[in-house]
Coordinates of C-alpha atoms in Angstrom, one line a residue:
Chain Z
M250 CA 0.0 0.0 -0.1
I251 CA 2.5 2.4 1.0
R252 CA 4.8 1.2 -1.9
V253 CA 1.8 1.9 -4.4
L254 CA 1.4 5.2 -3.0
L255 CA 4.8 6.2 -2.5
V256 CA 4.6 5.8 -6.7
A257 CA 1.5 6.8 -7.4
V258 CA 1.4 10.3 -5.8
P259 CA 4.2 11.8 -7.3
V260 CA 3.5 9.8 -11.3
V261 CA -0.2 11.2 -11.0
L262 CA 1.4 14.7 -10.0
A263 CA 3.8 15.0 -12.8
L264 CA 1.3 13.5 -15.4
V265 CA -1.9 15.4 -14.7
G266 CA -0.8 18.4 -12.5
P267 CA -0.1 20.6 -15.8
L268 CA -3.2 20.4 -16.9
F269 CA -4.4 22.2 -13.2
V270 CA -2.3 25.1 -13.9
S271 CA -3.5 28.3 -16.0
D272 CA -1.0 29.5 -18.5
D273 CA -0.4 33.0 -17.0
V274 CA 1.7 33.0 -13.7
P275 CA 1.4 35.3 -11.6
R276 CA 4.2 36.8 -10.0
G277 CA 4.9 38.0 -6.4
A278 CA 7.7 38.7 -3.9
P279 CA 10.0 35.8 -3.6
F280 CA 10.2 33.5 -0.9
M281 CA 6.8 34.5 0.5
P282 CA 5.0 32.6 3.1
N283 CA 1.2 33.8 1.4
S284 CA -0.2 30.9 -0.3
A285 CA -0.3 26.9 0.6
L286 CA 3.5 26.5 -0.4
G287 CA 4.3 30.2 -0.6
T288 CA 6.5 31.5 -3.5
D289 CA 9.7 30.7 -5.0
F290 CA 13.1 32.5 -5.7
V291 CA 11.6 34.3 -8.5
G292 CA 8.3 34.8 -6.9
R293 CA 6.2 32.2 -8.6
D294 CA 3.4 30.0 -6.6
V295 CA 5.5 26.8 -5.7
W296 CA 2.3 24.6 -5.6
Q297 CA 2.1 25.8 -9.4
Q298 CA 5.5 24.8 -9.9
V299 CA 5.0 21.4 -8.2
L300 CA 2.3 20.4 -10.6
L301 CA 4.3 21.9 -13.7
G302 CA 7.7 20.2 -12.4
G303 CA 7.1 16.4 -12.5
Q304 CA 6.5 15.7 -16.2
T305 CA 10.2 16.8 -17.5
V306 CA 11.9 14.3 -14.6
V307 CA 9.3 11.1 -14.9
L308 CA 9.3 11.6 -19.1
V309 CA 13.2 12.3 -19.4
A310 CA 13.7 9.0 -16.9
L311 CA 11.2 6.9 -18.9
L312 CA 12.3 7.9 -22.4
A313 CA 16.2 7.5 -21.7
T314 CA 15.3 4.0 -20.2
V315 CA 13.5 3.2 -23.7
F316 CA 15.8 4.6 -25.8
S317 CA 19.1 3.2 -23.7
Y318 CA 17.5 -0.4 -24.6
A319 CA 16.7 0.7 -28.4
V320 CA 20.5 1.2 -28.8
G321 CA 21.9 -1.2 -25.9
V322 CA 19.7 -4.4 -27.2
P323 CA 21.0 -4.6 -30.5
W324 CA 24.8 -3.2 -29.9
G325 CA 25.0 -6.2 -27.3
V326 CA 23.4 -8.7 -29.9
V327 CA 25.8 -7.4 -32.7
A328 CA 28.5 -7.9 -30.5
A329 CA 27.7 -11.2 -29.4
M330 CA 27.3 -12.5 -33.4
S331 CA 31.0 -12.5 -34.4
R332 CA 34.6 -12.1 -32.2
V333 CA 35.8 -9.2 -34.3
V334 CA 32.7 -7.4 -34.3
D335 CA 32.8 -8.1 -30.4
D336 CA 35.8 -6.1 -29.8
I337 CA 35.0 -3.5 -32.1
L338 CA 31.7 -2.9 -30.3
M339 CA 32.4 -3.5 -27.0
R340 CA 36.0 -1.8 -26.0
P341 CA 34.9 1.8 -26.3
L342 CA 32.2 0.9 -23.9
D343 CA 34.6 -0.3 -21.3
L344 CA 36.2 3.5 -22.0
L345 CA 33.0 5.0 -21.7
L346 CA 32.5 3.4 -18.3
A347 CA 35.9 4.1 -17.2
V348 CA 35.3 7.9 -17.2
P349 CA 32.9 8.9 -14.3
S350 CA 29.6 9.3 -15.6
L351 CA 28.7 12.9 -14.4
L352 CA 31.9 13.9 -16.0
V353 CA 30.6 12.7 -19.3
L354 CA 27.4 14.0 -18.2
I355 CA 28.6 17.6 -17.8
L356 CA 30.8 17.3 -20.9
A357 CA 28.4 16.3 -23.0
A358 CA 25.8 18.7 -22.0
A359 CA 28.2 21.6 -22.1
I360 CA 29.1 20.6 -26.0
A361 CA 25.3 20.2 -27.0
G362 CA 23.8 22.7 -25.1
P363 CA 20.7 23.3 -22.7
G364 CA 17.5 21.2 -23.9
L365 CA 15.1 18.4 -22.8
P366 CA 16.6 16.2 -26.3
V367 CA 20.0 16.6 -24.7
L368 CA 19.3 15.6 -21.5
I369 CA 17.6 12.4 -22.8
G370 CA 20.5 11.7 -25.1
V371 CA 23.3 12.6 -22.6
V372 CA 21.4 9.8 -19.9
T373 CA 21.4 7.3 -22.6
L374 CA 24.7 7.8 -23.5
V375 CA 25.7 6.8 -19.7
N376 CA 23.3 4.5 -19.2
F377 CA 23.2 2.1 -23.1
P378 CA 26.8 0.3 -22.2
D379 CA 25.6 -1.6 -19.0
V380 CA 22.2 -2.5 -21.5
A381 CA 25.0 -3.6 -24.2
R382 CA 26.8 -5.9 -21.8
I383 CA 23.7 -7.5 -20.3
S384 CA 22.3 -8.2 -23.4
R385 CA 25.5 -9.5 -25.1
G386 CA 26.0 -11.3 -22.2
A387 CA 22.4 -13.1 -22.4
A388 CA 22.5 -13.5 -26.5
L389 CA 26.6 -15.4 -25.9
E390 CA 24.5 -17.8 -23.4
I391 CA 21.2 -18.3 -25.4
A392 CA 23.7 -18.9 -28.8
A393 CA 25.3 -21.9 -27.3
R394 CA 22.0 -23.6 -25.9
P395 CA 21.7 -27.2 -28.2
A396 CA 17.9 -25.4 -28.8
L397 CA 19.6 -22.9 -31.0
E398 CA 21.7 -25.4 -32.9
A399 CA 19.0 -28.2 -33.6
M400 CA 16.9 -24.9 -35.3
R401 CA 20.2 -23.9 -37.1
L402 CA 20.5 -27.6 -38.1
Q403 CA 16.9 -27.6 -39.2
G404 CA 17.8 -24.7 -41.7
E405 CA 15.4 -22.1 -39.9
S406 CA 15.8 -18.7 -41.4
W407 CA 18.0 -16.3 -39.8
W408 CA 14.9 -14.0 -38.5
R409 CA 13.5 -17.4 -36.6
T410 CA 16.8 -18.3 -34.8
S411 CA 18.4 -14.7 -34.2
V412 CA 15.1 -12.4 -33.7
V413 CA 12.3 -14.5 -32.9
Y414 CA 14.1 -17.2 -30.6
T415 CA 17.0 -15.5 -29.0
G416 CA 14.7 -12.1 -28.7
R417 CA 11.8 -14.1 -27.0
S418 CA 14.6 -15.6 -24.4
M419 CA 16.4 -12.3 -23.5
L420 CA 13.3 -10.9 -22.7
R421 CA 13.2 -12.6 -19.0
T422 CA 17.0 -11.2 -18.4
L423 CA 16.4 -7.9 -20.1
A424 CA 12.8 -7.4 -17.9
A425 CA 14.6 -8.2 -14.5
D426 CA 16.8 -5.2 -15.3
A427 CA 14.7 -2.8 -16.4
G428 CA 13.8 -1.8 -13.0
V429 CA 17.6 -1.1 -12.0
R430 CA 17.7 0.9 -15.2
L431 CA 15.0 2.9 -14.7
T432 CA 15.7 4.1 -11.0
G433 CA 19.3 4.6 -12.3
A434 CA 17.9 7.0 -15.2
L435 CA 16.0 8.8 -13.1
Y436 CA 18.7 9.4 -10.2
L437 CA 20.5 10.8 -13.2
V438 CA 18.3 12.6 -14.6
A439 CA 17.4 14.2 -11.4
S440 CA 21.1 14.7 -10.5
A441 CA 21.7 16.5 -14.0
S442 CA 19.1 18.6 -13.5
F443 CA 20.0 19.8 -10.2
L444 CA 23.5 21.0 -11.4
G445 CA 22.0 22.6 -14.1
V446 CA 23.1 20.1 -17.1
G447 CA 20.8 20.7 -20.3
V448 CA 17.7 22.4 -18.6
P449 CA 17.3 26.2 -18.4
P450 CA 17.9 27.8 -15.2
D451 CA 14.4 28.5 -14.5
A452 CA 12.5 25.5 -15.8
A453 CA 9.7 24.0 -13.7
D454 CA 11.5 20.7 -12.6
W455 CA 11.4 19.2 -9.2
A456 CA 15.3 19.0 -9.4
V457 CA 15.8 22.5 -10.7
M458 CA 13.5 23.7 -8.1
V459 CA 15.4 22.3 -5.3
D460 CA 18.6 23.7 -6.6
R461 CA 17.6 27.4 -7.0
N462 CA 15.1 27.6 -3.9
R463 CA 18.2 26.6 -2.1
V464 CA 19.1 29.9 -1.3
G465 CA 15.4 30.6 0.6
L466 CA 16.0 27.5 2.5
F467 CA 15.7 29.6 5.7
L468 CA 13.0 31.7 4.4
Q469 CA 10.9 29.3 2.6
P470 CA 11.4 25.6 3.4
W471 CA 8.8 24.3 1.2
A472 CA 9.9 25.6 -2.0
V473 CA 12.8 22.8 -1.5
V474 CA 11.4 20.1 0.6
V475 CA 8.5 19.4 -1.2
P476 CA 10.2 18.5 -4.7
A477 CA 12.8 16.9 -2.8
L478 CA 10.4 14.9 -1.0
L479 CA 8.5 14.2 -4.3
I480 CA 11.7 13.0 -5.9
V481 CA 13.0 10.8 -2.5
A482 CA 9.2 9.1 -2.5
L483 CA 8.9 8.6 -6.7
S484 CA 12.5 6.9 -6.1
V485 CA 12.2 5.0 -3.1
G486 CA 8.7 3.5 -4.9
L487 CA 9.7 2.4 -7.9
N488 CA 12.8 0.5 -6.6
L489 CA 10.8 -1.0 -3.9
T490 CA 8.2 -2.0 -6.3
F491 CA 10.8 -3.4 -8.9
D492 CA 12.3 -5.4 -6.0
R493 CA 9.2 -7.1 -4.9
A494 CA 8.5 -7.7 -8.5
L495 CA 12.2 -9.3 -9.2
R496 CA 11.7 -11.3 -6.0
K497 CA 7.8 -12.9 -6.7
E498 CA 9.3 -14.1 -9.9
A499 CA 12.3 -15.6 -8.6
V500 CA 10.1 -17.4 -5.6
Chain P
M238 CA 50.4 -13.4 -8.4
T239 CA 52.8 -10.7 -9.0
R240 CA 52.8 -11.1 -12.9
Y241 CA 49.2 -10.7 -12.9
A242 CA 49.3 -7.3 -10.8
L243 CA 52.1 -6.3 -13.5
R244 CA 49.7 -7.2 -16.6
R245 CA 46.8 -5.4 -15.1
L246 CA 49.3 -2.5 -14.3
A247 CA 50.0 -2.3 -18.0
I248 CA 46.7 -2.8 -19.0
G249 CA 45.8 0.1 -16.8
L250 CA 48.1 2.5 -18.2
V251 CA 46.5 2.2 -21.3
Q252 CA 43.3 2.8 -20.2
V253 CA 44.3 6.1 -18.5
L254 CA 46.0 7.1 -22.1
A255 CA 42.8 6.1 -23.9
V256 CA 40.5 8.2 -21.1
V257 CA 42.9 11.0 -21.3
T258 CA 42.7 11.2 -25.1
A259 CA 38.6 11.0 -24.8
V260 CA 38.2 13.8 -22.9
F261 CA 40.8 15.7 -24.7
L262 CA 38.4 15.5 -27.4
L263 CA 35.6 16.3 -25.6
V264 CA 36.5 19.1 -24.2
Q265 CA 37.9 20.3 -27.8
A266 CA 34.1 20.2 -28.5
L267 CA 33.2 22.2 -26.2
P268 CA 31.6 25.8 -27.8
G269 CA 33.7 28.7 -26.8
D270 CA 37.2 28.4 -25.1
A271 CA 38.8 29.7 -22.6
A272 CA 39.6 32.9 -24.4
V273 CA 36.1 33.4 -24.8
A274 CA 35.7 33.0 -21.2
L275 CA 38.3 35.2 -19.9
A276 CA 37.5 38.2 -22.8
G277 CA 34.5 39.1 -20.3
D278 CA 30.5 39.6 -21.2
N279 CA 31.2 42.0 -24.0
P280 CA 33.8 40.4 -26.0
D281 CA 35.8 42.3 -28.5
P282 CA 37.3 39.4 -31.0
R283 CA 40.3 41.4 -32.0
R284 CA 41.0 40.8 -27.8
I285 CA 39.7 36.8 -27.9
E286 CA 42.4 36.2 -30.5
E287 CA 45.2 38.1 -29.0
I288 CA 44.2 35.7 -25.9
R289 CA 44.0 33.0 -28.3
A290 CA 47.5 33.4 -29.7
A291 CA 49.2 34.1 -26.1
M292 CA 47.9 30.8 -24.5
G293 CA 48.7 28.8 -27.8
L294 CA 45.0 28.0 -28.5
D295 CA 45.8 29.1 -31.8
Q296 CA 47.8 25.6 -33.0
P297 CA 46.6 22.8 -34.3
A298 CA 44.9 20.4 -31.4
L299 CA 47.3 17.7 -32.5
D300 CA 50.2 19.5 -31.4
R301 CA 49.0 20.7 -28.1
F302 CA 47.8 17.5 -27.3
G303 CA 51.3 16.2 -28.1
A304 CA 52.9 18.9 -26.2
W305 CA 50.6 18.2 -23.3
L306 CA 51.6 14.3 -23.3
S307 CA 55.1 15.1 -23.2
G308 CA 54.6 17.3 -20.2
L309 CA 52.9 14.5 -18.6
A310 CA 55.5 12.1 -18.9
R311 CA 57.9 14.4 -17.0
G312 CA 55.0 15.1 -14.3
D313 CA 54.1 18.4 -15.3
L314 CA 50.5 19.2 -16.2
G315 CA 50.8 22.6 -17.2
V316 CA 49.3 25.6 -16.2
S317 CA 45.6 26.8 -15.8
L318 CA 44.7 28.7 -18.6
V319 CA 42.2 30.9 -16.5
S320 CA 44.6 31.9 -13.4
G321 CA 48.0 30.6 -14.7
R322 CA 48.2 28.5 -11.9
P323 CA 50.2 25.2 -12.4
V324 CA 47.4 22.5 -12.2
V325 CA 49.1 20.3 -9.6
E326 CA 48.3 23.0 -7.1
F327 CA 44.4 22.9 -7.9
L328 CA 44.8 18.9 -7.8
A329 CA 46.5 19.6 -4.4
D330 CA 43.7 22.0 -3.3
G331 CA 40.8 19.6 -4.0
L332 CA 42.7 16.5 -3.0
G333 CA 42.7 17.4 0.7
P334 CA 38.9 17.6 1.4
T335 CA 38.1 15.1 -1.0
L336 CA 40.7 12.8 0.8
I337 CA 39.4 13.8 4.1
L338 CA 35.5 12.9 2.9
A339 CA 36.7 9.6 0.9
V340 CA 38.5 8.3 3.9
V341 CA 35.9 8.9 6.7
S342 CA 33.4 7.5 4.8
L343 CA 35.3 4.1 4.2
V344 CA 36.1 3.9 8.1
L345 CA 32.3 3.9 8.7
L346 CA 31.3 2.4 5.5
V347 CA 32.9 -0.9 6.0
P348 CA 32.4 -2.1 9.3
L349 CA 28.8 -0.6 9.1
S350 CA 27.9 -2.4 5.9
V351 CA 29.4 -5.8 6.9
L352 CA 27.7 -5.6 10.4
L353 CA 24.4 -4.7 8.5
G354 CA 24.7 -7.5 6.1
V355 CA 26.1 -10.1 8.3
V356 CA 22.8 -9.4 11.1
A357 CA 20.3 -9.5 8.3
A358 CA 22.1 -13.0 7.0
L359 CA 21.7 -14.7 10.7
R360 CA 18.1 -13.6 10.8
E361 CA 17.3 -14.6 7.2
G362 CA 13.7 -14.3 6.8
G363 CA 12.9 -12.8 10.1
V364 CA 11.7 -9.1 10.9
V365 CA 15.2 -7.8 11.2
D366 CA 16.0 -9.1 8.0
R367 CA 12.9 -7.6 6.4
V368 CA 13.2 -4.5 7.9
L369 CA 17.0 -4.1 6.9
T370 CA 16.2 -5.1 3.3
T371 CA 13.3 -2.6 2.9
V372 CA 15.2 0.6 4.6
T373 CA 18.3 -0.4 2.5
V374 CA 16.4 -1.2 -1.3
G375 CA 14.4 2.1 -0.3
L376 CA 17.6 4.3 0.3
H377 CA 19.5 3.1 -2.3
S378 CA 17.8 4.6 -5.1
I379 CA 17.4 8.5 -3.3
P380 CA 19.5 10.7 -5.6
E381 CA 22.2 12.6 -3.2
F382 CA 21.1 16.1 -3.6
A383 CA 17.2 15.1 -2.8
L384 CA 18.6 13.6 0.5
A385 CA 20.9 16.3 1.2
V386 CA 18.6 19.4 1.5
V387 CA 16.1 17.1 3.1
L388 CA 18.3 16.6 5.8
I389 CA 19.7 20.0 5.7
A390 CA 15.7 21.2 6.2
V391 CA 15.3 19.1 9.2
F392 CA 18.7 19.3 11.0
G393 CA 20.6 22.1 9.8
V394 CA 17.6 25.0 9.4
Q395 CA 14.5 23.7 11.5
L396 CA 16.3 22.1 14.6
G397 CA 19.2 23.9 14.2
W398 CA 21.4 20.7 15.6
L399 CA 24.1 20.8 12.9
P400 CA 25.8 23.4 10.2
P401 CA 23.7 23.4 7.0
T402 CA 26.6 23.9 4.9
A403 CA 30.4 23.6 5.4
V404 CA 31.2 27.2 3.7
G405 CA 34.7 28.6 4.7
A406 CA 35.0 25.8 7.1
D407 CA 38.3 23.9 8.2
L408 CA 37.0 20.2 7.8
L409 CA 39.2 18.8 10.4
A410 CA 39.1 21.6 13.2
Q411 CA 35.0 21.5 12.9
P412 CA 34.0 18.0 12.5
Q413 CA 30.7 19.0 13.0
V414 CA 30.4 20.3 9.5
L415 CA 31.3 16.7 8.2
V416 CA 28.4 15.2 9.6
L417 CA 25.4 15.6 7.4
P418 CA 27.9 15.2 4.3
L419 CA 29.0 12.0 5.4
V420 CA 25.5 10.8 6.3
V421 CA 24.5 11.5 2.7
L422 CA 27.7 10.0 1.3
L423 CA 26.9 6.3 3.2
A424 CA 23.2 6.3 2.2
R425 CA 23.9 4.8 -0.9
P426 CA 27.0 2.5 -0.5
V427 CA 25.8 1.3 2.9
C428 CA 22.8 0.0 1.1
S429 CA 24.5 -1.6 -1.9
V430 CA 27.5 -3.0 0.0
S431 CA 25.1 -4.8 2.6
R432 CA 23.1 -6.4 0.7
L433 CA 26.1 -8.1 -1.2
V434 CA 27.4 -8.8 2.5
R435 CA 24.1 -10.6 2.9
A436 CA 23.7 -12.4 0.0
G437 CA 27.0 -13.6 0.3
M438 CA 27.1 -14.4 3.8
I439 CA 23.7 -16.8 3.3
D440 CA 25.1 -18.3 0.2
A441 CA 28.4 -19.3 2.4
L442 CA 26.8 -20.1 5.6
A443 CA 24.8 -23.0 3.0
S444 CA 28.0 -24.0 1.7
D445 CA 30.1 -27.3 1.7
H446 CA 33.1 -26.1 3.4
V447 CA 31.0 -24.5 6.4
R448 CA 29.2 -27.6 6.9
H449 CA 32.0 -29.3 7.2
A450 CA 33.8 -26.7 9.3
R451 CA 30.5 -27.7 11.2
R452 CA 30.7 -31.3 11.3
L453 CA 34.5 -31.2 12.4
G454 CA 32.8 -29.5 15.8
I455 CA 34.2 -25.9 15.2
G456 CA 32.2 -23.4 17.1
E457 CA 29.2 -21.6 15.9
Q458 CA 30.7 -18.5 16.3
R459 CA 33.9 -19.5 15.0
V460 CA 32.3 -21.2 11.6
R461 CA 30.5 -17.6 11.0
F462 CA 33.2 -15.2 11.4
A463 CA 36.5 -16.9 10.3
H464 CA 35.3 -19.4 7.7
A465 CA 31.8 -18.0 6.2
L466 CA 32.5 -14.5 6.4
P467 CA 35.9 -13.9 4.5
N468 CA 33.8 -15.7 1.5
A469 CA 30.9 -13.2 2.2
V470 CA 32.7 -10.3 1.7
A471 CA 34.7 -11.5 -1.5
P472 CA 32.3 -10.2 -3.6
A473 CA 31.2 -7.2 -1.7
V474 CA 34.7 -6.2 -2.2
Q475 CA 34.0 -5.0 -5.9
Q476 CA 31.6 -3.1 -4.7
L477 CA 33.6 -1.0 -2.1
A478 CA 36.0 -0.8 -5.0
R479 CA 33.5 1.3 -7.0
T480 CA 32.4 3.2 -3.9
T481 CA 35.9 4.6 -3.4
D482 CA 36.6 5.1 -6.9
W483 CA 33.3 7.5 -6.9
L484 CA 34.0 9.1 -3.5
L485 CA 37.7 9.7 -4.7
G486 CA 36.6 10.9 -8.4
G487 CA 35.0 14.0 -6.4
V488 CA 31.7 13.4 -5.6
I489 CA 30.4 16.6 -7.3
V490 CA 26.7 17.0 -5.8
V491 CA 27.8 16.4 -2.4
E492 CA 30.4 19.4 -2.5
A493 CA 28.0 21.5 -4.4
V494 CA 25.3 21.0 -1.8
F495 CA 27.5 21.6 1.4
V496 CA 30.1 23.7 -0.2
I497 CA 32.8 22.1 0.1
P498 CA 35.9 22.9 -2.1
G499 CA 37.2 19.2 -3.5
L500 CA 37.9 18.0 -6.8
G501 CA 34.5 17.8 -7.8
T502 CA 33.9 21.9 -7.4
I503 CA 37.1 22.2 -9.4
L504 CA 36.0 20.1 -12.2
V505 CA 32.7 21.6 -12.7
D506 CA 34.5 25.3 -12.3
A507 CA 37.1 24.1 -14.8
V508 CA 34.6 23.0 -17.6
A509 CA 32.7 26.1 -17.4
G510 CA 35.9 28.4 -17.4
R511 CA 36.7 25.7 -20.1
D512 CA 40.0 25.4 -18.4
L513 CA 41.1 22.4 -20.6
P514 CA 44.6 21.8 -18.7
V515 CA 42.3 21.4 -15.1
V516 CA 39.9 19.4 -16.7
Q517 CA 42.9 17.3 -18.2
G518 CA 44.6 16.8 -15.0
L519 CA 41.4 15.9 -13.4
A520 CA 41.0 13.4 -15.9
V521 CA 44.3 11.8 -15.3
V522 CA 43.9 11.7 -11.4
F523 CA 40.2 9.9 -11.8
A524 CA 41.6 7.3 -14.5
V525 CA 44.7 6.4 -12.4
T526 CA 42.3 6.1 -9.2
T527 CA 40.2 4.1 -11.4
V528 CA 42.9 1.8 -12.7
L529 CA 44.7 1.6 -9.2
V530 CA 41.4 1.5 -6.8
N531 CA 40.2 -2.2 -8.9
L532 CA 43.6 -3.5 -9.2
V533 CA 44.0 -3.4 -5.3
A534 CA 40.3 -4.7 -5.1
D535 CA 41.0 -7.8 -7.3
L536 CA 44.2 -8.5 -5.1
V537 CA 42.3 -8.2 -2.0
G538 CA 39.3 -10.1 -3.3
F539 CA 41.7 -13.0 -4.5
R540 CA 43.5 -13.3 -1.1
L541 CA 39.7 -13.6 0.7
A542 CA 38.5 -16.1 -1.4
P543 CA 41.1 -17.6 -3.2
R544 CA 39.2 -20.6 -4.6
S545 CA 37.3 -18.4 -6.9
A546 CA 40.3 -17.6 -9.5
V547 CA 40.9 -13.8 -10.7
V548 CA 40.1 -14.0 -14.3
A549 CA 42.6 -12.2 -16.0

């Protein structure tokens, strides 16, 4: 029950929230406690910003995870097919994994400039090497199975052996990994936005709100604490939910 | 084992070179350069050209990279483009706070997470285990900044028990400024390491050699801590290595929130100022620590559980 609430409250706020905000943003004095949650560092209503700010966090994390799989799975499967290709494809990834991910994030975002597509792209870039590794491992294991050898001897087409059979067998491994990836992406997206990577400085975004309103922590703590708690609830809830699902699967 | 260590060191050297090259290329691709950043808000194109020539930024990238590499071989990391200070001084400045945070975190992390993992494993399936599992799984995913600001709001502002940031404080002389940063730094690693110890301990307690030790009549405490524990800790060593690597790589977010002038802060400033030599110097430090930490972790893991042959 708690688990469901932890995920549901931030997600519903993030997806439905923007519908309840009128277009004109009234501006008052910064850090005033005059409404439910007061005003933020430029005098916007904090509650409105909370309603608006979840969308980017949730959608960017989701999209980045989807793209990590879209790039990583074919990458890993192709690498698993031949030794030579394996080296060409996997060596550069080892390198990418050796550079601290926030350094990659900061540099890549500084090169490409701000914008949500950039943020999605950078988080994908940091995340997909792991996906590629896992799918390569899974594909190698499946390729060695007798069933696949039998299919090949029977003259089944490449499509049926490589895509239909291998793909279906990999699904379990990938599904188990998806939860970890999504929480990882959420973590990266939030941290990046907090550091001001890839988002405009006055964006309505929970992580940006936490960063920008920090100066007013003594005057108006709600502007910081509410978005921070929403991010905490979402990440804790997601992790607990996926962990639970995995353990049920294992039993 | 010595041959293995030497081989790994050689591979590590190549890895350091590769990382440094990659970072050089990335910094090359940054829009604008230190000359633009230095020229101020209303840059005069002539002035930018002058600064560029003075810094050698007008030379081909390959030449500059070559010069930088030959300097590196002599232990010379060059000087900052922005302030003209030697890069080594930047690194020395940042290393202090980063090392303090890293060492204290590790000193607390190892006993704490081993203890939690062992306690959970010995009560597998019980209430203690379930509570510990839920808490560690939950805590693990919280971004540091979110945890940090909530802690600051509660303990720094509302209750006023602890200083909210470390602005201008001497970290060693005023240890109370370290409390909140350390809690934030420890939250994630404690979860991941203790869960690995728990899993390792459960496996080890059910393994053949522990059952054999029990049949020999060795006392239960001795079986647990002398025979099962070393094998249980071996898988956690890899995770500890990652944590150490992360701690030494300058914990950018925690340093930013608590205003600690460590390597992470220097990195953020250097990227913002397009200070290529400083970014390069930091990349060298990060790459070297990554290689060394992983090497040490593999050797330690090998000592703890010699059966699991190290794959070179």
